Amino acid sequence: MVGVLIRMKWRVLRHSLRGKQAVLTAAGAVVGLLAALGTIAVATADFDHPGVAVDVLAAAYLLWTVGWLVGPVLTGGGDETLRPEHFALLPIAPRRLAGGLLGAAFLGVPAIVTFLAFCGLVLHAAGPGAVVVAVLAVPLQLALVVVLSRVVMAALGAALQSRRGRDLGVLLAALVGLSGFVIQAVGRTVGPVLLEGGSATLSTVLRALPPGWGIVAVDAAGNGDWLLAVGGLAGLAAATGGLLAVWGALLVRRTTRVQASGGPSERRAGRARIGDLLPATPVGAVVGKELRTWVRDARRRVALLSTAMAAAIVAVAPALNGGGTGSIPVAGLVVVSLGCVLAGNLYGMDGSALWHTLVVPGGVAADVRGRQVAWLLVVGPVALVLAIVLPAVAGPDVYPWVLGLTPALLGGGAGLVVLLSVFAGYAMPEQRANPFSAGNNPGILRALLQLAISLLLGVVATPVAAILWFAPEVRWLGVPVGIAVGVLCWWWWGRIAQQRLERRGPELLAQVGKPV
């Protein structure tokens, strides 16, 4: 069974590694290889304090484990070259299928570079007995990391079957997307303490966690403590076996359970719907549709939560690093900028639904303007509240800057959202069990086009910044200038997007509507 699935995956990978996919795989292999060589260098390094080498290597393997848990979320659900649904109709026991998929999971760049990193256990071993333990620990630890990643993603996919689970998944996606800030802060705090060996509690925690069991077993074998060495190996084997059984149960749930779908709910008495508050015009209809989509679409909620959390980190980070106000006053501007960039593939998110807009006479103009207004209604209130409240921590001199730039960027962002969507839209896969599928990679040229268009936000800010910088005596003039610039960019760039969509709508439909 394992051999069949490995050969199947090998053939799929051999035929798919072409063009852009081959370039991305090669780049990932280079980065992973460098990380593995760094881990091996840590395993062979000499440290001044006894026991520090074990703690540092345990921390390194903990980071590798976290990478296996976080990576699939960031890359859209992980490696699904062989999906369990492909084998749902075959008479294969769940545990046997899980074992076969686990064996196939070892065939790939992530598993290979992780194996090289774990080979640091062999280089760290002192003595023939410790080398034997290390040789046994490397495959056990690799299997533990791989199956743990599979179990977490399978459990997450099962949880996301429900509406509440999807909302929790959206929050998790936003947290994972911003986890680099947390890891960086923890590294600055814990790193010096770890290298100096000054915390017995930290050492105990690192060695007690499963990623540290392999290095603990190797170190114990080198010191002659065979009971602890055998216990470490047995713990790795037992944890892997238990997780494999859990994965088998989750595979049954995935291949047999029908995804829950929340049907239409009855309208509560006295509760107004979105459509009741909007004008009965084509633009009002598009605004209502877009607002409901922002609430219901998991990928759009991911973009909103990521934007809000990025702004929160911008506001909190200076206080954590030294207590200054730093970038706290401009958190509202960060919300506008990121909200524009992260939402810059609206037609790609809608996919082939663009066809309905193209075949309706006059539908393009209403669609573009409605999407602009809806984006302003979603992002604008949050940005305005932050622009009014947060500058107070830095004093009144900051208000002209923030209050002048915020309306300018809001108008420019509303224009850039539709510009990005029509000039650099790309296809996204249908949503399955998780909202983490950011979709098909837009490609290097399209990504550069997105970046170039996003830089227009700097152009929008130039008139306001020029007044505030060169004419500080009339700095409050920047507020009406910012409003005027925002309105102009909203109308002008929306008009350009409308004309582009009218002329090249079928080409955009072919781009965003193709299956991924």
Coordinates of C-alpha atoms in Angstrom, one line a residue, residues 148-161 165 172 246-247 250-251 253-254 433:
L148 CA 1.3 15.8 13.7
S149 CA 1.0 18.3 10.8
R150 CA -1.5 16.0 9.0
V151 CA -3.6 15.5 12.2
V152 CA -3.8 19.3 12.9
M153 CA -4.8 20.1 9.4
A154 CA -7.4 17.3 9.3
A155 CA -8.8 18.3 12.6
L156 CA -9.0 21.9 11.5
G157 CA -10.7 20.9 8.3
A158 CA -13.3 19.0 10.3
A159 CA -13.9 21.9 12.6
L160 CA -14.4 24.2 9.7
Q161 CA -17.3 22.2 8.4
G165 CA -15.8 26.7 12.9
L172 CA -6.6 31.3 13.1
V246 CA -6.4 9.8 15.2
W247 CA -5.5 10.7 11.6
L250 CA -10.3 12.0 10.8
L251 CA -9.9 10.6 7.3
R253 CA -14.9 11.8 8.8
R254 CA -13.5 13.7 5.9
A433 CA -12.9 22.8 4.1

